[in-house]
Coordinates of C-alpha atoms in Angstrom, one line a residue:
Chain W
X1 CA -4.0 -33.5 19.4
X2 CA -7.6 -33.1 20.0
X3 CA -7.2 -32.1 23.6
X4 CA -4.4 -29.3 22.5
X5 CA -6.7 -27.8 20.3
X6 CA -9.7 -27.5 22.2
X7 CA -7.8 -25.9 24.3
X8 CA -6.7 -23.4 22.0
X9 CA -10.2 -22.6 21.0
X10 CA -11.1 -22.3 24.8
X11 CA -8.4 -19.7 25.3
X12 CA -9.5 -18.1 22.2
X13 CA -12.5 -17.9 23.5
X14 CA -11.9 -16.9 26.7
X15 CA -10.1 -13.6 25.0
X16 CA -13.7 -12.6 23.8
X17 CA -14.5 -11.0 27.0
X18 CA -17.5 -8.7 27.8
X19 CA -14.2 -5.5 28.2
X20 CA -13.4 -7.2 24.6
X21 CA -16.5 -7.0 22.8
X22 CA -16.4 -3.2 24.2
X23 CA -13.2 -2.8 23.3
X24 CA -13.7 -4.0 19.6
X25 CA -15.9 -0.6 18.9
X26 CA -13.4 1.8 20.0
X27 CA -10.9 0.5 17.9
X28 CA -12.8 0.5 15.3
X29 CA -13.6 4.1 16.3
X30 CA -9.3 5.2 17.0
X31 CA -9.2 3.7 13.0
X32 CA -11.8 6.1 12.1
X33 CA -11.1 9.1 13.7
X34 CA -7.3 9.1 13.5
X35 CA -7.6 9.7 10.1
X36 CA -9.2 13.0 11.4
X37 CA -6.1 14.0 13.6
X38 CA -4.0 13.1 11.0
X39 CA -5.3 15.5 8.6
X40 CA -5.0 17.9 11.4
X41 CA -1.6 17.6 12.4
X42 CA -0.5 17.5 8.4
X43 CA 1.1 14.3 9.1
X44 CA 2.2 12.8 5.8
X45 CA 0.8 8.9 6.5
X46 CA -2.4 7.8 6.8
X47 CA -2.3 6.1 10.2
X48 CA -5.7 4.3 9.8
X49 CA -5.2 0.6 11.3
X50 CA -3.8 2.3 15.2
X51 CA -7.1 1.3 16.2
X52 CA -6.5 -2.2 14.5
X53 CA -3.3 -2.7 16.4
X54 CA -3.9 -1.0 19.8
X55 CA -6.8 -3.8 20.0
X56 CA -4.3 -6.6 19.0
X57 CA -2.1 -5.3 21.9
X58 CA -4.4 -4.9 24.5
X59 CA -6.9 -7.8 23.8
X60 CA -5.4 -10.5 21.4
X61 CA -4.5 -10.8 17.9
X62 CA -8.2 -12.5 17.0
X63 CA -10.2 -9.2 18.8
X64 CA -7.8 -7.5 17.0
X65 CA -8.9 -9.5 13.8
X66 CA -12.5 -9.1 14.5
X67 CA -11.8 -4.8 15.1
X68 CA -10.4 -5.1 11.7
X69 CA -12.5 -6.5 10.0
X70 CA -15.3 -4.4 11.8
X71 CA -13.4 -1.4 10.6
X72 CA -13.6 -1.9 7.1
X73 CA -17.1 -2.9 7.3
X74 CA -18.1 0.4 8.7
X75 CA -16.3 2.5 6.5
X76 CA -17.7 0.5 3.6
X77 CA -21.2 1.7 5.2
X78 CA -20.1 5.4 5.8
X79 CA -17.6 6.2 3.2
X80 CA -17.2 3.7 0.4
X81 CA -18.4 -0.1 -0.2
X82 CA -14.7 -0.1 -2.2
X83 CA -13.3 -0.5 1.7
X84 CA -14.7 -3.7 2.1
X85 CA -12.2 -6.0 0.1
X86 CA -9.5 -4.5 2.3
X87 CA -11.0 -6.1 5.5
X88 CA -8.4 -8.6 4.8
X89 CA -5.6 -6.9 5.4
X90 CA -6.8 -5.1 8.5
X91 CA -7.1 -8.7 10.1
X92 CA -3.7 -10.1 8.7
X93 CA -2.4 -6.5 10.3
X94 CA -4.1 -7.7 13.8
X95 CA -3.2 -11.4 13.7
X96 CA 0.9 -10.5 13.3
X97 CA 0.5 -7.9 15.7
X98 CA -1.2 -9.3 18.5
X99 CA 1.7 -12.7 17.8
X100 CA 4.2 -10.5 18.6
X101 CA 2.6 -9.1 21.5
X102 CA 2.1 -12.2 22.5
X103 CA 6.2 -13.1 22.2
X104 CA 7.1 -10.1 24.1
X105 CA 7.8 -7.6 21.4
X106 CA 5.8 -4.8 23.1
X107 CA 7.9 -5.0 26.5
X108 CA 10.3 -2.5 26.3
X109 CA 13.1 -2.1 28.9
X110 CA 15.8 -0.5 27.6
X111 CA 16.4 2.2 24.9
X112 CA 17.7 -0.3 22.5
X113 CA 14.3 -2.2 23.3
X114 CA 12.8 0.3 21.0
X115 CA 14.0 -1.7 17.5
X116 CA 11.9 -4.1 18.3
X117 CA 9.1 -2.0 17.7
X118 CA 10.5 -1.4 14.2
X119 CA 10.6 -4.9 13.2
X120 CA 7.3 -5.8 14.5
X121 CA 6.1 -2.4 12.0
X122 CA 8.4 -3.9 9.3
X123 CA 6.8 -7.3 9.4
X124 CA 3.2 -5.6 9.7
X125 CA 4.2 -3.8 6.5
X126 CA 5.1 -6.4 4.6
X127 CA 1.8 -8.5 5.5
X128 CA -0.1 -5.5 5.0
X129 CA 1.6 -5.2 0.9
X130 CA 1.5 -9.1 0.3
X131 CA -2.0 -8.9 0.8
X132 CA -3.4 -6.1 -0.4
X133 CA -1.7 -6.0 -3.6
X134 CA -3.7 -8.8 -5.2
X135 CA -6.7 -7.0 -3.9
X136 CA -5.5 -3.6 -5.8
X137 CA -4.4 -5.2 -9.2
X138 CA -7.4 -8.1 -9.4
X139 CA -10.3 -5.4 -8.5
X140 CA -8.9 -1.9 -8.7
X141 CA -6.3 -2.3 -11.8
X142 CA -3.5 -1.0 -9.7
X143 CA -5.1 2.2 -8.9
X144 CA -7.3 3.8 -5.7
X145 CA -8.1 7.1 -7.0
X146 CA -5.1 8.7 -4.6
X147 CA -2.2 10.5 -4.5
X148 CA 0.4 7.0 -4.6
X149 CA -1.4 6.3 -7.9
X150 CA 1.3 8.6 -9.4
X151 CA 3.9 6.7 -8.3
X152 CA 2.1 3.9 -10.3
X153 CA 1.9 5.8 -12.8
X154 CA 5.8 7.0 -12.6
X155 CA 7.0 3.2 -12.5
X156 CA 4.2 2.3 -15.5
X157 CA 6.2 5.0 -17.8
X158 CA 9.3 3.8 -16.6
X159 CA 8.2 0.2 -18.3
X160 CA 7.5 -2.2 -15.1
X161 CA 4.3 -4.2 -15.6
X162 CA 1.4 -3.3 -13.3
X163 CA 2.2 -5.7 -10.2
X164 CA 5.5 -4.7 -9.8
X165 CA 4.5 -0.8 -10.5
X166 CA 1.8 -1.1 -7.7
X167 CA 4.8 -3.2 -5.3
X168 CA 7.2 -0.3 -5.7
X169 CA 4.3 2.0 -4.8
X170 CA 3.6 0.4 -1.7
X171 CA 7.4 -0.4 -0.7
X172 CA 7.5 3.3 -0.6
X173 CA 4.7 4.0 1.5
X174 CA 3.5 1.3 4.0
X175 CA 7.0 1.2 5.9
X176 CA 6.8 4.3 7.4
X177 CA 3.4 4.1 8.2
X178 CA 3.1 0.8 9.9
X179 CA 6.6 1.6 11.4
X180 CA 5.2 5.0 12.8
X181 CA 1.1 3.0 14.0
X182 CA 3.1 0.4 15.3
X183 CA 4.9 2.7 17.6
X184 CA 1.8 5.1 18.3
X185 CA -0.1 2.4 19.1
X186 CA 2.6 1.3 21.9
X187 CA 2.8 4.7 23.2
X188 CA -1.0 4.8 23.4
X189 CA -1.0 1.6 25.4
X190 CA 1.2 2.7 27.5
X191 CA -0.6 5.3 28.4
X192 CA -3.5 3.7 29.3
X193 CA -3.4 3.1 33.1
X194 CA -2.7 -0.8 34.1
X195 CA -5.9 -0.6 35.7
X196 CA -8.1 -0.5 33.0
X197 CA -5.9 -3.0 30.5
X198 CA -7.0 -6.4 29.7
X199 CA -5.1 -9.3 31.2
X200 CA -4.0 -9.8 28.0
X201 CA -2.5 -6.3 27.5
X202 CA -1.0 -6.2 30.8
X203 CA 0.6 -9.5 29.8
X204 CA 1.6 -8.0 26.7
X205 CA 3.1 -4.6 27.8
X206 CA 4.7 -5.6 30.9
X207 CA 4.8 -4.1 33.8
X208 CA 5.2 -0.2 34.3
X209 CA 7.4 -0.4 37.2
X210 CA 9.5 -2.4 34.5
X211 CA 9.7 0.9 32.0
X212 CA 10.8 2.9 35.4
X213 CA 14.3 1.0 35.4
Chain L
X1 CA -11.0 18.1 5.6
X2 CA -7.6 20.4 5.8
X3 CA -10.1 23.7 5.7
X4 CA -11.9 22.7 8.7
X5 CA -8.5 23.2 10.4
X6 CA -8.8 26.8 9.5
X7 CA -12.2 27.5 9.4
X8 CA -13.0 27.4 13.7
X9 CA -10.2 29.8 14.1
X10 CA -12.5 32.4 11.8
X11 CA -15.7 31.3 13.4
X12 CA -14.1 32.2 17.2
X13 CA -13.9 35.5 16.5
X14 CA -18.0 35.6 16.3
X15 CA -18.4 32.6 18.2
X16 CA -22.0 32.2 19.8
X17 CA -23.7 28.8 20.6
X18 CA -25.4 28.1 17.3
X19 CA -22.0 28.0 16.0
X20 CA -21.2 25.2 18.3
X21 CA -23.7 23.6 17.1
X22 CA -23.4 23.7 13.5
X23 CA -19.6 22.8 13.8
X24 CA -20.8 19.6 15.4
X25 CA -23.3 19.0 13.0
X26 CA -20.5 19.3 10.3
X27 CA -18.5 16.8 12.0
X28 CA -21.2 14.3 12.0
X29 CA -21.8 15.1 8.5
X30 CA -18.8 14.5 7.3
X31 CA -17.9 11.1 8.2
X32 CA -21.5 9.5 7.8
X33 CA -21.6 9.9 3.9
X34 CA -24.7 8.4 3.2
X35 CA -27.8 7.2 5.6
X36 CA -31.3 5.5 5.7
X37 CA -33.8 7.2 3.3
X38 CA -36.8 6.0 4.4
X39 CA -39.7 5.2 2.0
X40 CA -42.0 2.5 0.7
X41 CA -40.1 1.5 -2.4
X42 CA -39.8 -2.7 -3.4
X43 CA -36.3 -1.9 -2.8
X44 CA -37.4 -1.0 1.0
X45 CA -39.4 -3.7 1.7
X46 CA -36.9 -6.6 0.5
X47 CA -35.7 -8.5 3.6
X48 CA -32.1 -6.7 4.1
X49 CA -30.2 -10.0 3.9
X50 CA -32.0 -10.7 0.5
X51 CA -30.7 -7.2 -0.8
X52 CA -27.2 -8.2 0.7
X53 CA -27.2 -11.6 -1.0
X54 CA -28.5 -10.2 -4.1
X55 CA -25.6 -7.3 -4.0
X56 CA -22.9 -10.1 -3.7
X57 CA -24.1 -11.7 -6.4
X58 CA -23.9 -8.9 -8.7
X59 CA -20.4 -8.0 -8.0
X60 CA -19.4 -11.8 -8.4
X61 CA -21.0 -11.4 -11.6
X62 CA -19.6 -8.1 -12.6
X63 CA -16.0 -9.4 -11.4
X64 CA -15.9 -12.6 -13.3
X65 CA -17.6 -10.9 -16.7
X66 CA -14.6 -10.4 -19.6
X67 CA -15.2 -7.1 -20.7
X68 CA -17.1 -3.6 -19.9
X69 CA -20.1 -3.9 -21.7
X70 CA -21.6 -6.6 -19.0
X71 CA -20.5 -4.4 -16.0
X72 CA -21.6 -1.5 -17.8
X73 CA -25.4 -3.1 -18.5
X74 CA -25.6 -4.0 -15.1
X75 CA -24.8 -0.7 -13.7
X76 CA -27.5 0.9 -15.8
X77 CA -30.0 -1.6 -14.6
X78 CA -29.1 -0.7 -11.2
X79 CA -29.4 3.4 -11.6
X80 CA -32.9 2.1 -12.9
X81 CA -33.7 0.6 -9.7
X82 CA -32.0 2.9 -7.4
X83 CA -34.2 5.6 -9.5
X84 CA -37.3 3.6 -8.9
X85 CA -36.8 3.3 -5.1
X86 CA -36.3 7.2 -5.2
X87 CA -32.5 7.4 -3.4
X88 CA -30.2 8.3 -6.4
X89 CA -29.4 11.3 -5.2
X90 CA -27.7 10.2 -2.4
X91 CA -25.9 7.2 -4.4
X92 CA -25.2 8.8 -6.8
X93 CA -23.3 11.5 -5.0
X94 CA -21.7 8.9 -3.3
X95 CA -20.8 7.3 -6.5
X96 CA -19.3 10.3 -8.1
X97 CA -17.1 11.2 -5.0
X98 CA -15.2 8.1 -5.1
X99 CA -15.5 7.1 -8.4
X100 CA -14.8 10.7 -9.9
X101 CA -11.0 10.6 -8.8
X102 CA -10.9 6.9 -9.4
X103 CA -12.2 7.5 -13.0
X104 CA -9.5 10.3 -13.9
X105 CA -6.4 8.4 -12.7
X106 CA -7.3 4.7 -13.9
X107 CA -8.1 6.2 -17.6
X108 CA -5.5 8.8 -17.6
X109 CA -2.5 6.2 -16.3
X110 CA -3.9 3.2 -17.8
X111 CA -4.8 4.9 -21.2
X112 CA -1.3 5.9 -21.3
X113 CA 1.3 3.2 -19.7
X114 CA -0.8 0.1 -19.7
X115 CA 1.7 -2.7 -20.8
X116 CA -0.3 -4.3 -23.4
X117 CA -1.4 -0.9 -25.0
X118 CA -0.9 -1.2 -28.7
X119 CA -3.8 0.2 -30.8
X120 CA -3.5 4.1 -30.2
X121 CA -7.3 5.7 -29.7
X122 CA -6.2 9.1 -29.9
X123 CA -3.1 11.1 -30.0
X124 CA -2.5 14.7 -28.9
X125 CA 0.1 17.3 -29.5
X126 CA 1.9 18.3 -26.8
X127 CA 4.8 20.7 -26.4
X128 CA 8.0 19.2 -24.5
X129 CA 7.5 15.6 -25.1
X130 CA 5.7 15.7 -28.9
X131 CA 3.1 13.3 -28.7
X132 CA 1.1 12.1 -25.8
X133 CA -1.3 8.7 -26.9
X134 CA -3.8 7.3 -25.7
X135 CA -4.6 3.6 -26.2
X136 CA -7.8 1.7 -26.5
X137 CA -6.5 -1.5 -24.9
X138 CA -5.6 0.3 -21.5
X139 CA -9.0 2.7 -21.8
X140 CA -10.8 -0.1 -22.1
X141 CA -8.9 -2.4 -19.2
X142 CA -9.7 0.9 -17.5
X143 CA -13.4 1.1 -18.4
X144 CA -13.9 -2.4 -16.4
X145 CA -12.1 -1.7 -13.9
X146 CA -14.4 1.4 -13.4
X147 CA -17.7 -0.2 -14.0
X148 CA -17.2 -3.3 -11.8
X149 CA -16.7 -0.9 -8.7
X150 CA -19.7 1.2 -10.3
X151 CA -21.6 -2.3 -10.1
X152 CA -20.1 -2.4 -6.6
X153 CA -20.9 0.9 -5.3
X154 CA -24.4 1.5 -6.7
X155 CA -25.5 -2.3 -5.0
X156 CA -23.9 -2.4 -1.9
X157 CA -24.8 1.9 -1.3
X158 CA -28.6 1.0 -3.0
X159 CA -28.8 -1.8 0.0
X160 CA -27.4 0.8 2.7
X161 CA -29.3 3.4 1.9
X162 CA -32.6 1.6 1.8
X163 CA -32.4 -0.6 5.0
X164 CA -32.5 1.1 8.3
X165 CA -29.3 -0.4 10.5
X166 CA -31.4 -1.6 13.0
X167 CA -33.6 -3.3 10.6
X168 CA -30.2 -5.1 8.8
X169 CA -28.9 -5.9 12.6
X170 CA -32.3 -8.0 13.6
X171 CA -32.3 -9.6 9.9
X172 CA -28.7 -10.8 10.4
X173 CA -29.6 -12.0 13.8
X174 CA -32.3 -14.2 12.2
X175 CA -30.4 -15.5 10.0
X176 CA -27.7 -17.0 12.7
X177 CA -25.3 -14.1 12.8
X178 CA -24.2 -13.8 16.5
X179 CA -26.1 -10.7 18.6
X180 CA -22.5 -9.7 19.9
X181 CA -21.4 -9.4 16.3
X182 CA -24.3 -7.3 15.8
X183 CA -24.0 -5.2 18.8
X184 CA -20.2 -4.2 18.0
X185 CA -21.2 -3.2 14.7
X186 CA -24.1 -1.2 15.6
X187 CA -22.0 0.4 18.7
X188 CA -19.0 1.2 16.1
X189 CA -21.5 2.9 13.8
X190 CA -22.9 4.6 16.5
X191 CA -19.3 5.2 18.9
X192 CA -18.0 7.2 15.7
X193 CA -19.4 10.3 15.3
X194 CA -19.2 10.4 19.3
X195 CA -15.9 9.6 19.0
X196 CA -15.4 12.5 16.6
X197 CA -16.9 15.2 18.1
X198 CA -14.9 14.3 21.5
X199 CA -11.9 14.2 19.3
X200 CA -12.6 17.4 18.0
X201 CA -12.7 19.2 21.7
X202 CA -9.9 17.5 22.4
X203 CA -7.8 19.0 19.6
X204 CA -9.4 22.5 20.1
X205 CA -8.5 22.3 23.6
X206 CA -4.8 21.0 23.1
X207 CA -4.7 24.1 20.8
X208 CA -5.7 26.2 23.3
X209 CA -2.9 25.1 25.3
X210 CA -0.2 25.6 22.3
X211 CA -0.5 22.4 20.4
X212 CA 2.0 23.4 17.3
X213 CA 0.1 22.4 13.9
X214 CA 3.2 23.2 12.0
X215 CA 6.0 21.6 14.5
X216 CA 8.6 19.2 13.3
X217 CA 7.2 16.0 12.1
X218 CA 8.3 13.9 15.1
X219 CA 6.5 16.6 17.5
X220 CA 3.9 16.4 15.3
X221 CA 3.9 12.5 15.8
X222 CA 4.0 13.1 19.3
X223 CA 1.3 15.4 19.5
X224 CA -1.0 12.2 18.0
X225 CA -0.4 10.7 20.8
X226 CA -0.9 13.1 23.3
X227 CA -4.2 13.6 21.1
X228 CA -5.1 9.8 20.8
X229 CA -4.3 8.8 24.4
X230 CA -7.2 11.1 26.2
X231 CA -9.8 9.9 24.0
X232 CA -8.5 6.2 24.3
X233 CA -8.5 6.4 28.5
X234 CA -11.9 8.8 28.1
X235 CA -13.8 5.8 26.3
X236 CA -11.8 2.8 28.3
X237 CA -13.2 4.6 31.2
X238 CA -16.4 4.8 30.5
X239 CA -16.2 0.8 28.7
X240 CA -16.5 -0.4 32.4
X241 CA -19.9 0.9 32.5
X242 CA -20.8 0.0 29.6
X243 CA -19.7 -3.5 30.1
X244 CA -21.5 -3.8 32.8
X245 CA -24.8 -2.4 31.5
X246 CA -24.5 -5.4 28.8
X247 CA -23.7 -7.5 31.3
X248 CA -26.7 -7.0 33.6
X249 CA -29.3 -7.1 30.0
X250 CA -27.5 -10.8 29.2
X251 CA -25.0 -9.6 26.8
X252 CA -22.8 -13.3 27.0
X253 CA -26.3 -15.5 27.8
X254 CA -26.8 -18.4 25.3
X255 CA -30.3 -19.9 23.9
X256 CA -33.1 -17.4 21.9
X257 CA -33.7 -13.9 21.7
X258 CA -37.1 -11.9 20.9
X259 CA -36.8 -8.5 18.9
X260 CA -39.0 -6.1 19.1
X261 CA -38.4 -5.3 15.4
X262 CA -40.0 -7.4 12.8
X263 CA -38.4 -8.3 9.5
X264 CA -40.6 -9.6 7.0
X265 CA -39.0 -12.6 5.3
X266 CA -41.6 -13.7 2.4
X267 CA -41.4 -16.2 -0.5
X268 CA -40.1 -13.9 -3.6
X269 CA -37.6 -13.0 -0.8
X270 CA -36.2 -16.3 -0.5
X271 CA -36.8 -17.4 -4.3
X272 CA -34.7 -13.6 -5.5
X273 CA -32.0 -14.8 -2.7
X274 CA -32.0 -18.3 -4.8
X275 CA -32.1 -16.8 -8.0
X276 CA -29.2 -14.5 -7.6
X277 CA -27.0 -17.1 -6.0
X278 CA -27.2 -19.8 -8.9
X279 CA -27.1 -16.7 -11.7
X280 CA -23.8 -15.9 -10.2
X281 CA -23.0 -19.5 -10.0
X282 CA -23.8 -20.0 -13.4
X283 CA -22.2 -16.7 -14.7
X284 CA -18.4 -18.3 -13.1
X285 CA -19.2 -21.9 -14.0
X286 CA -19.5 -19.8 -17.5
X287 CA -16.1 -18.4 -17.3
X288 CA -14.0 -21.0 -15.5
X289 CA -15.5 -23.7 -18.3
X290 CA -13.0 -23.7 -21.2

């Protein structure tokens, strides 16, 4: 028992590479900024935890965890101390991510292949709603100050209670946009050449020659 | 930021350096809300982890306090302080931009649907549905609400605003927070606007080359990755480098560091840090208790 889980710690460890720590930034960084293109392209989601999950891919889900977390810290520096609660969620988002990297998920051989992309963005979802709805009803009241708030308020007027209001807000949303990161991120990934990937990412991904049939 | 999108389109058509160079100035701007103000203030010369500690305390206390008048007090005494120490422009405009929206949808939803909303506050006439009424129950869940994320805000920003990032990294460090901990964070806050402006070029070049802002939305999607991917491989590329450079200065080398910063860590630091913790200790005990 003792020996099994040092060993897990080592390994974890061992993740936390010098190309890690540098990669944890630039994630943090993709989160940012993405929010930038997103607003540029008019793309209807807000696409902020690519960063988050790109890291998870290439470097593990706990550098992943760590970018997360990092993420929200920054923003609650540069835009809003109200983005530090959320800090949770962004690690929860990096920790189911990088597990399914680690299982395989993100090799993709054959068109079909491409669902599994779908369930990994359905589960990420899901963690990403269990989570953070305590967060919105203990500390905001349900609300954020953005445009899903009407949605609240739509379900409120329709007489749900606030939890529920707030959950059918979010069941509306988060799919499509952790569905839509999820695959981004994999595309991204894949586009980075093999050379500079992590062992873990190139783990992760599989090999290109495998996408090449 | 959807005007920016439009705006560099006007400013090519007169484009000279200085132009350049303002746009890029915006888009540092933009993302790096509020900075360090310097200035001689007690706030400024409080050890940074003492204003941290002290911060967290508040917002425990403001979280676990019943109603709005305790969050509300507290907020007050903190726009007293943030006056004194001279940055309340800066938090305060901070304040208003998030808390402005927040404000208007929490009081206008909550005031309206909030499901133990009984005692109508006021009622006004309006055309296709009769009567629209507020109630005080949800106005004042929604006055809480508000004023524990004012408590929050004005803290955490007062804290920011007044501690210089270095100065907050080498604290940290002291006080046993790991120096690769406090180098990512440092390198995200400084990678960003970087990150932006490069991101920026990128999309202004793309354009150039017919990148369709109005496409379909799954060419749209595309495009974000086509977008994403250069500045990914463009930073991965030059992470090598960078690794190496922390490698060579003893980035993953154990045992004690020097800084060439110093961070005064006094006794009414350390006796404020005390204080703060047992007041919010006392102030759940207080609540929990039956």
């Amino acid at each position: 028992m003792a020996g099994e889980s040092s060993s897990i710690t080592e390994r974890a460890s061992e993740r936390f590479t010098t190309l890690a720590w540098v990669l944890i930034p630039v994630a943090v960084g993709i989160n940012v900024v993405g929010g930038t293109v997103t607003n540029f392209l008019r793309i209807p989601v807000y696409l902020d935890v690519i960063g988050t999950i790109l890291l998870a891919l290439l470097a593990g889900p706990l550098v992943g965890a760590v970018g997360g977390i990092l993420t929200n810290l920054v923003l609650g520096v540069t835009r809003s101390p109200t983005i530090i609660p959320f800090a949770v969620v962004n690690a929860a988002i990096a920790l189911v991510a990088g597990f399914f990297a680690m299982r395989g998920w993100f090799r993709i051989h054959e068109t079909r292949d491409y669902a599994k992309l779908a369930g990994v963005g359905v589960v990420v979802a899901l963690t990403s709603i269990v989570i953070s709805l305590p967060i919105v009803v203990t500390l905001f009241g349900g609300l954020t100050g953005t445009a899903p708030d009407i949605v609240v308020g739509a379900f409120l007027a329709a007489g749900f209670d606030l939890v529920p209001a707030v959950l059918a807000s979010q069941l509306v949303i988060e799919p499509i946009d952790k569905i839509s990161s999820v695959v981004i991120a994999y595309f991204i990934a894949k586009s980075v050449p093999e050379r500079y990937r992590p062992s873990f990412g190139q783990r992760a991904l599989g090999r290109d020659r495998d996408r090449d049939r | 930021m959807s005007t920016p999108s439009a705006n560099p389109k006007a400013e090519t058509d007169t484009a000279t350096d200085i132009d350049v160079e303002a746009l890029i100035e915006n888009a540092e701007g933009a993302d790096s809300l509020f900075e360090y103000r310097p200035g001689s203030s007690v706030l400024h010369r409080l050890n940074p982890v003492t204003k941290l500690v002290c911060s967290l305390a508040l917002v425990v206390i403001a979280f676990t306090l019943p109603n709005f008048w305790g969050p509300l007090a507290l907020s007050v005494v903190l726009l007293g302080l943030v006056l004194l120490a001279g940055v309340a422009k800066p938090v305060l405009a901070a304040v208003l931009a998030v808390g402005a929206p927040l404000a208007l949808s929490l009081v206008v939803i909550q005031g309206l649907f909030y499901p133990e909303n009984e005692t109508v506050l006021v009622a006004i006439g309006v055309p296709v549905i009769d009567q629209l009424a507020f109630y005080s129950e949800g106005v004042e869940f929604a006055l809480l609400v508000l004023f524990r994320l004012t408590v929050l805000m004005i803290a955490l920003l007062g804290t920011i605003v007044t501690t210089h990032p270095k100065k907050l990294t080498v604290a940290l460090m002291e006080k046993g927070v790991s120096s690769k901990i406090a180098y990512v964070f440092m390198a995200a806050l400084q990678f960003i606007p970087q990150m932006q402006r490069r991101a920026r070029s990128i999309l202004d070049a793309q354009q150039a080359r017919g990148l369709d802002t109005t496409a379909s939305l799954a060419s749209r999607l595309k495009s974000y990755v086509a977008l994403m991917a250069p500045l990914l491989i463009g930073t991965l590329i030059a992470t090598e480098t960078r690794a190496l450079a922390l490698e060579s200065r003893g980035f993953t080398r154990k045992g004690e560091r020097t800084y060439l910063l110093d961070v005064s860590d006094g006794t009414f630091d350390r006796a404020l840090r005390w204080l703060s913790v047992l007041a919010a200790i006392a102030v759940v005990v207080w609540r929990v208790a039956p």
